[in-house]
Short mmCIF file of N, CA, C and O in Angstrom, two decimals:
data_model
loop_
_atom_site.label_atom_id
_atom_site.label_comp_id
_atom_site.label_asym_id
_atom_site.label_seq_id
_atom_site.Cartn_x
_atom_site.Cartn_y
_atom_site.Cartn_z
N MET A 1 284.73 54.63 222.88
CA MET A 1 284.37 55.99 223.20
C MET A 1 285.16 56.94 222.28
O MET A 1 286.35 56.76 222.07
N ASP A 2 284.49 57.95 221.79
CA ASP A 2 285.09 58.89 220.84
C ASP A 2 285.62 60.12 221.57
O ASP A 2 284.86 60.87 222.19
N TYR A 3 286.92 60.32 221.52
CA TYR A 3 287.56 61.47 222.17
C TYR A 3 287.98 62.54 221.15
O TYR A 3 288.75 63.43 221.45
N ASN A 4 287.45 62.43 219.98
CA ASN A 4 287.81 63.36 218.91
C ASN A 4 287.42 64.79 219.25
O ASN A 4 288.15 65.73 218.93
N HIS A 5 286.30 65.01 219.92
CA HIS A 5 285.86 66.36 220.26
C HIS A 5 286.80 67.01 221.28
O HIS A 5 287.05 68.21 221.23
N ILE A 6 287.37 66.21 222.16
CA ILE A 6 288.34 66.74 223.13
C ILE A 6 289.63 67.13 222.42
O ILE A 6 290.21 68.18 222.70
N THR A 7 290.05 66.34 221.49
CA THR A 7 291.26 66.63 220.72
C THR A 7 291.09 67.93 219.93
O THR A 7 291.99 68.77 219.91
N ASN A 8 289.93 68.09 219.32
CA ASN A 8 289.66 69.32 218.57
C ASN A 8 289.66 70.53 219.49
O ASN A 8 290.17 71.59 219.13
N PHE A 9 289.08 70.38 220.65
CA PHE A 9 289.03 71.48 221.63
C PHE A 9 290.44 71.88 222.07
O PHE A 9 290.79 73.05 222.13
N LEU A 10 291.28 70.90 222.37
CA LEU A 10 292.64 71.18 222.81
C LEU A 10 293.51 71.73 221.68
O LEU A 10 294.44 72.52 221.93
N ASP A 11 293.22 71.36 220.45
CA ASP A 11 293.95 71.90 219.30
C ASP A 11 293.76 73.40 219.17
O ASP A 11 294.67 74.12 218.74
N LYS A 12 292.59 73.90 219.54
CA LYS A 12 292.34 75.35 219.50
C LYS A 12 293.31 76.08 220.43
O LYS A 12 293.85 77.12 220.08
N PHE A 13 293.51 75.55 221.62
CA PHE A 13 294.43 76.17 222.57
C PHE A 13 295.88 76.07 222.08
O PHE A 13 296.67 76.99 222.27
N LYS A 14 296.20 74.98 221.46
CA LYS A 14 297.55 74.80 220.93
C LYS A 14 297.84 75.85 219.86
O LYS A 14 298.92 76.43 219.83
N LYS A 15 296.87 76.12 219.01
CA LYS A 15 297.03 77.14 217.97
C LYS A 15 297.19 78.52 218.58
O LYS A 15 298.00 79.33 218.12
N LEU A 16 296.43 78.82 219.64
CA LEU A 16 296.55 80.12 220.30
C LEU A 16 297.92 80.32 220.91
O LEU A 16 298.53 81.39 220.79
N VAL A 17 298.45 79.31 221.55
CA VAL A 17 299.77 79.40 222.17
C VAL A 17 300.84 79.59 221.11
O VAL A 17 301.73 80.43 221.25
N ASN A 18 300.75 78.84 220.03
CA ASN A 18 301.71 78.97 218.94
C ASN A 18 301.64 80.36 218.31
O ASN A 18 302.67 80.95 217.97
N GLN A 19 300.45 80.90 218.17
CA GLN A 19 300.28 82.22 217.59
C GLN A 19 300.91 83.28 218.49
O GLN A 19 301.59 84.18 218.01
N LYS A 20 300.73 83.17 219.79
CA LYS A 20 301.32 84.12 220.73
C LYS A 20 302.84 84.06 220.69
O LYS A 20 303.52 85.08 220.76
N GLU A 21 303.39 82.88 220.57
CA GLU A 21 304.84 82.72 220.48
C GLU A 21 305.39 83.33 219.19
O GLU A 21 306.46 83.93 219.20
N GLU A 22 304.65 83.18 218.10
CA GLU A 22 305.08 83.76 216.83
C GLU A 22 305.07 85.28 216.92
O GLU A 22 306.01 85.93 216.44
N ILE A 23 304.05 85.86 217.52
CA ILE A 23 303.97 87.31 217.69
C ILE A 23 305.12 87.80 218.55
O ILE A 23 305.78 88.80 218.24
N LYS A 24 305.39 87.09 219.62
CA LYS A 24 306.49 87.46 220.51
C LYS A 24 307.83 87.43 219.78
O LYS A 24 308.66 88.32 219.94
N GLU A 25 308.02 86.44 218.95
CA GLU A 25 309.26 86.31 218.18
C GLU A 25 309.40 87.45 217.17
O GLU A 25 310.49 88.01 217.01
N ILE A 26 308.31 87.82 216.51
CA ILE A 26 308.34 88.93 215.55
C ILE A 26 308.65 90.24 216.27
O ILE A 26 309.46 91.05 215.79
N VAL A 27 308.02 90.48 217.41
CA VAL A 27 308.27 91.70 218.18
C VAL A 27 309.73 91.74 218.63
O VAL A 27 310.41 92.78 218.51
N LEU A 28 310.24 90.65 219.12
CA LEU A 28 311.62 90.58 219.58
C LEU A 28 312.60 90.86 218.45
O LEU A 28 313.53 91.66 218.60
N ASN A 29 312.38 90.27 217.30
CA ASN A 29 313.26 90.49 216.15
C ASN A 29 313.19 91.93 215.66
O ASN A 29 314.20 92.50 215.26
N THR A 30 312.01 92.53 215.69
CA THR A 30 311.86 93.92 215.27
C THR A 30 312.62 94.86 216.20
O THR A 30 313.30 95.78 215.73
N ILE A 31 312.53 94.61 217.48
CA ILE A 31 313.26 95.45 218.44
C ILE A 31 314.76 95.26 218.26
O ILE A 31 315.53 96.23 218.28
N LYS A 32 315.19 94.03 218.05
CA LYS A 32 316.62 93.76 217.86
C LYS A 32 317.17 94.45 216.62
O LYS A 32 318.34 94.80 216.58
N GLU A 33 316.34 94.62 215.60
CA GLU A 33 316.78 95.31 214.39
C GLU A 33 317.03 96.80 214.65
O GLU A 33 317.86 97.41 213.98
N GLU A 34 316.32 97.36 215.61
CA GLU A 34 316.39 98.80 215.86
C GLU A 34 317.43 99.21 216.89
O GLU A 34 317.91 100.33 216.86
N ILE A 35 317.73 98.33 217.82
CA ILE A 35 318.67 98.71 218.88
C ILE A 35 319.89 97.79 218.86
O ILE A 35 319.79 96.63 218.47
N PRO A 36 321.03 98.30 219.29
CA PRO A 36 322.27 97.50 219.24
C PRO A 36 322.49 96.57 220.43
O PRO A 36 323.50 95.91 220.50
N TYR A 37 321.57 96.53 221.38
CA TYR A 37 321.75 95.73 222.59
C TYR A 37 321.00 94.40 222.47
O TYR A 37 319.90 94.36 221.92
N PRO A 38 321.56 93.35 223.04
CA PRO A 38 320.84 92.05 223.00
C PRO A 38 319.68 92.03 223.99
O PRO A 38 319.75 92.61 225.07
N ILE A 39 318.62 91.37 223.60
CA ILE A 39 317.43 91.22 224.44
C ILE A 39 317.13 89.74 224.56
O ILE A 39 317.09 89.02 223.56
N GLU A 40 316.89 89.29 225.77
CA GLU A 40 316.51 87.90 225.99
C GLU A 40 315.02 87.72 225.75
O GLU A 40 314.22 88.60 226.08
N LYS A 41 314.65 86.60 225.18
CA LYS A 41 313.24 86.31 224.90
C LYS A 41 312.41 86.27 226.19
O LYS A 41 311.26 86.69 226.20
N GLU A 42 313.03 85.81 227.26
CA GLU A 42 312.33 85.70 228.54
C GLU A 42 312.02 87.07 229.15
O GLU A 42 311.15 87.19 230.01
N SER A 43 312.74 88.11 228.74
CA SER A 43 312.52 89.44 229.32
C SER A 43 311.39 90.18 228.62
O SER A 43 311.00 91.25 229.04
N LEU A 44 310.84 89.61 227.56
CA LEU A 44 309.78 90.26 226.79
C LEU A 44 308.43 89.62 227.12
O LEU A 44 308.27 88.41 227.06
N ILE A 45 307.47 90.47 227.49
CA ILE A 45 306.11 90.02 227.79
C ILE A 45 305.14 90.88 226.99
O ILE A 45 305.27 92.10 226.97
N ILE A 46 304.19 90.25 226.33
CA ILE A 46 303.15 90.97 225.61
C ILE A 46 301.84 90.69 226.31
O ILE A 46 301.41 89.54 226.41
N LYS A 47 301.22 91.77 226.81
CA LYS A 47 300.02 91.60 227.61
C LYS A 47 299.05 92.75 227.35
O LYS A 47 299.41 93.91 227.55
N LYS A 48 297.87 92.43 226.89
CA LYS A 48 296.79 93.39 226.66
C LYS A 48 297.23 94.58 225.81
O LYS A 48 296.91 95.72 226.09
N GLY A 49 297.99 94.31 224.77
CA GLY A 49 298.42 95.37 223.86
C GLY A 49 299.68 96.11 224.29
O GLY A 49 300.15 96.99 223.59
N PHE A 50 300.22 95.76 225.42
CA PHE A 50 301.44 96.40 225.91
C PHE A 50 302.62 95.45 225.74
O PHE A 50 302.51 94.26 225.98
N ILE A 51 303.74 96.01 225.34
CA ILE A 51 304.98 95.25 225.26
C ILE A 51 305.79 95.62 226.49
O ILE A 51 306.19 96.77 226.66
N LEU A 52 305.99 94.67 227.36
CA LEU A 52 306.72 94.89 228.60
C LEU A 52 308.10 94.26 228.51
O LEU A 52 308.22 93.10 228.13
N ILE A 53 309.12 95.03 228.86
CA ILE A 53 310.48 94.54 228.78
C ILE A 53 311.14 94.69 230.14
O ILE A 53 311.27 95.79 230.67
N ASN A 54 311.54 93.55 230.71
CA ASN A 54 312.24 93.54 231.99
C ASN A 54 313.74 93.56 231.70
O ASN A 54 314.32 92.53 231.38
N SER A 55 314.32 94.73 231.78
CA SER A 55 315.75 94.85 231.47
C SER A 55 316.32 96.08 232.15
O SER A 55 315.64 96.74 232.94
N SER A 56 317.54 96.39 231.79
CA SER A 56 318.22 97.53 232.40
C SER A 56 317.59 98.85 231.92
O SER A 56 317.01 98.91 230.83
N PRO A 57 317.74 99.89 232.72
CA PRO A 57 317.21 101.20 232.31
C PRO A 57 317.83 101.73 231.01
O PRO A 57 317.17 102.40 230.23
N VAL A 58 319.09 101.39 230.77
CA VAL A 58 319.74 101.82 229.54
C VAL A 58 319.06 101.20 228.32
O VAL A 58 318.78 101.89 227.33
N LEU A 59 318.76 99.92 228.41
CA LEU A 59 318.10 99.23 227.31
C LEU A 59 316.69 99.78 227.10
O LEU A 59 316.27 100.02 225.96
N ARG A 60 315.96 99.99 228.16
CA ARG A 60 314.60 100.53 228.05
C ARG A 60 314.62 101.92 227.43
O ARG A 60 313.78 102.26 226.61
N SER A 61 315.60 102.74 227.82
CA SER A 61 315.71 104.09 227.25
C SER A 61 316.00 104.02 225.75
O SER A 61 315.44 104.79 224.97
N GLU A 62 316.86 103.11 225.38
CA GLU A 62 317.20 102.95 223.96
C GLU A 62 315.96 102.50 223.17
O GLU A 62 315.72 102.98 222.06
N ILE A 63 315.17 101.64 223.74
CA ILE A 63 313.95 101.18 223.08
C ILE A 63 312.96 102.33 222.95
O ILE A 63 312.33 102.51 221.90
N LEU A 64 312.83 103.13 223.98
CA LEU A 64 311.91 104.26 223.93
C LEU A 64 312.33 105.29 222.88
O LEU A 64 311.49 105.93 222.26
N ILE A 65 313.62 105.44 222.68
CA ILE A 65 314.11 106.36 221.66
C ILE A 65 313.66 105.89 220.27
O ILE A 65 313.28 106.69 219.42
N HIS A 66 313.66 104.60 220.06
CA HIS A 66 313.29 104.01 218.76
C HIS A 66 311.86 103.51 218.72
O HIS A 66 311.48 102.79 217.79
N LYS A 67 311.06 103.88 219.68
CA LYS A 67 309.70 103.36 219.82
C LYS A 67 308.85 103.60 218.58
O LYS A 67 308.16 102.70 218.10
N GLU A 68 308.89 104.78 218.04
CA GLU A 68 308.06 105.11 216.89
C GLU A 68 308.41 104.23 215.69
O GLU A 68 307.53 103.71 215.01
N GLN A 69 309.69 104.05 215.44
CA GLN A 69 310.14 103.22 214.33
C GLN A 69 309.76 101.75 214.56
O GLN A 69 309.36 101.05 213.63
N ILE A 70 309.87 101.29 215.78
CA ILE A 70 309.49 99.91 216.12
C ILE A 70 308.00 99.70 215.85
O ILE A 70 307.60 98.71 215.24
N PHE A 71 307.17 100.65 216.28
CA PHE A 71 305.73 100.53 216.05
C PHE A 71 305.37 100.56 214.57
O PHE A 71 304.47 99.86 214.12
N LYS A 72 306.08 101.36 213.78
CA LYS A 72 305.83 101.40 212.34
C LYS A 72 306.10 100.04 211.71
O LYS A 72 305.32 99.55 210.89
N LYS A 73 307.22 99.43 212.09
CA LYS A 73 307.55 98.11 211.53
C LYS A 73 306.56 97.05 211.99
O LYS A 73 306.16 96.19 211.22
N LEU A 74 306.17 97.11 213.26
CA LEU A 74 305.22 96.12 213.78
C LEU A 74 303.86 96.25 213.09
O LEU A 74 303.18 95.24 212.86
N LYS A 75 303.47 97.47 212.78
CA LYS A 75 302.19 97.67 212.10
C LYS A 75 302.20 97.04 210.71
O LYS A 75 301.20 96.51 210.25
N ILE A 76 303.36 97.07 210.06
CA ILE A 76 303.49 96.45 208.75
C ILE A 76 303.53 94.92 208.87
O ILE A 76 302.86 94.21 208.13
N LEU A 77 304.31 94.43 209.85
CA LEU A 77 304.48 92.98 210.01
C LEU A 77 303.26 92.30 210.62
O LEU A 77 302.95 91.16 210.30
N LEU A 78 302.60 93.00 211.55
CA LEU A 78 301.44 92.43 212.26
C LEU A 78 300.26 93.39 212.18
O LEU A 78 299.88 94.03 213.18
N PRO A 79 299.64 93.52 211.02
CA PRO A 79 298.55 94.51 210.88
C PRO A 79 297.32 94.20 211.73
O PRO A 79 296.57 95.11 212.06
N ASP A 80 297.10 92.95 212.09
CA ASP A 80 295.92 92.59 212.88
C ASP A 80 296.14 92.74 214.38
O ASP A 80 295.19 92.62 215.15
N THR A 81 297.37 92.99 214.80
CA THR A 81 297.69 93.10 216.22
C THR A 81 297.93 94.55 216.56
O THR A 81 298.72 95.23 215.91
N LYS A 82 297.23 95.04 217.57
CA LYS A 82 297.37 96.45 217.96
C LYS A 82 298.21 96.53 219.25
O LYS A 82 297.88 95.92 220.26
N PHE A 83 299.28 97.30 219.16
CA PHE A 83 300.13 97.52 220.32
C PHE A 83 299.90 98.95 220.81
O PHE A 83 299.90 99.90 220.02
N LEU A 84 299.73 99.10 222.11
CA LEU A 84 299.44 100.40 222.69
C LEU A 84 300.71 101.14 223.13
O LEU A 84 300.81 102.35 222.93
N ASP A 85 301.63 100.42 223.74
CA ASP A 85 302.82 101.08 224.28
C ASP A 85 303.91 100.05 224.59
O ASP A 85 303.64 98.86 224.68
N ILE A 86 305.11 100.56 224.76
CA ILE A 86 306.24 99.75 225.21
C ILE A 86 306.62 100.27 226.57
O ILE A 86 306.83 101.47 226.75
N LYS A 87 306.73 99.38 227.53
CA LYS A 87 307.10 99.78 228.89
C LYS A 87 308.25 98.94 229.37
O LYS A 87 308.43 97.84 229.04
#
């Protein structure tokens, strides 16, 4: 029995997951370049064009201060990905 079609189908999902992880890593590194506070990878969620950060209010305020610069860098690094807001 040939299971090659199932392998190909599952490879598509594997590529999507890897792509999402790469985008998350780029966003995390871009934010880290702009603010002096450490951010955990687990506290960052990207969902429907929104970057959600579960952290202290001080960190979120600092990110909002640098939001415009962060979006400029992300637009250069990820031109095919559209981000709407950071929350």
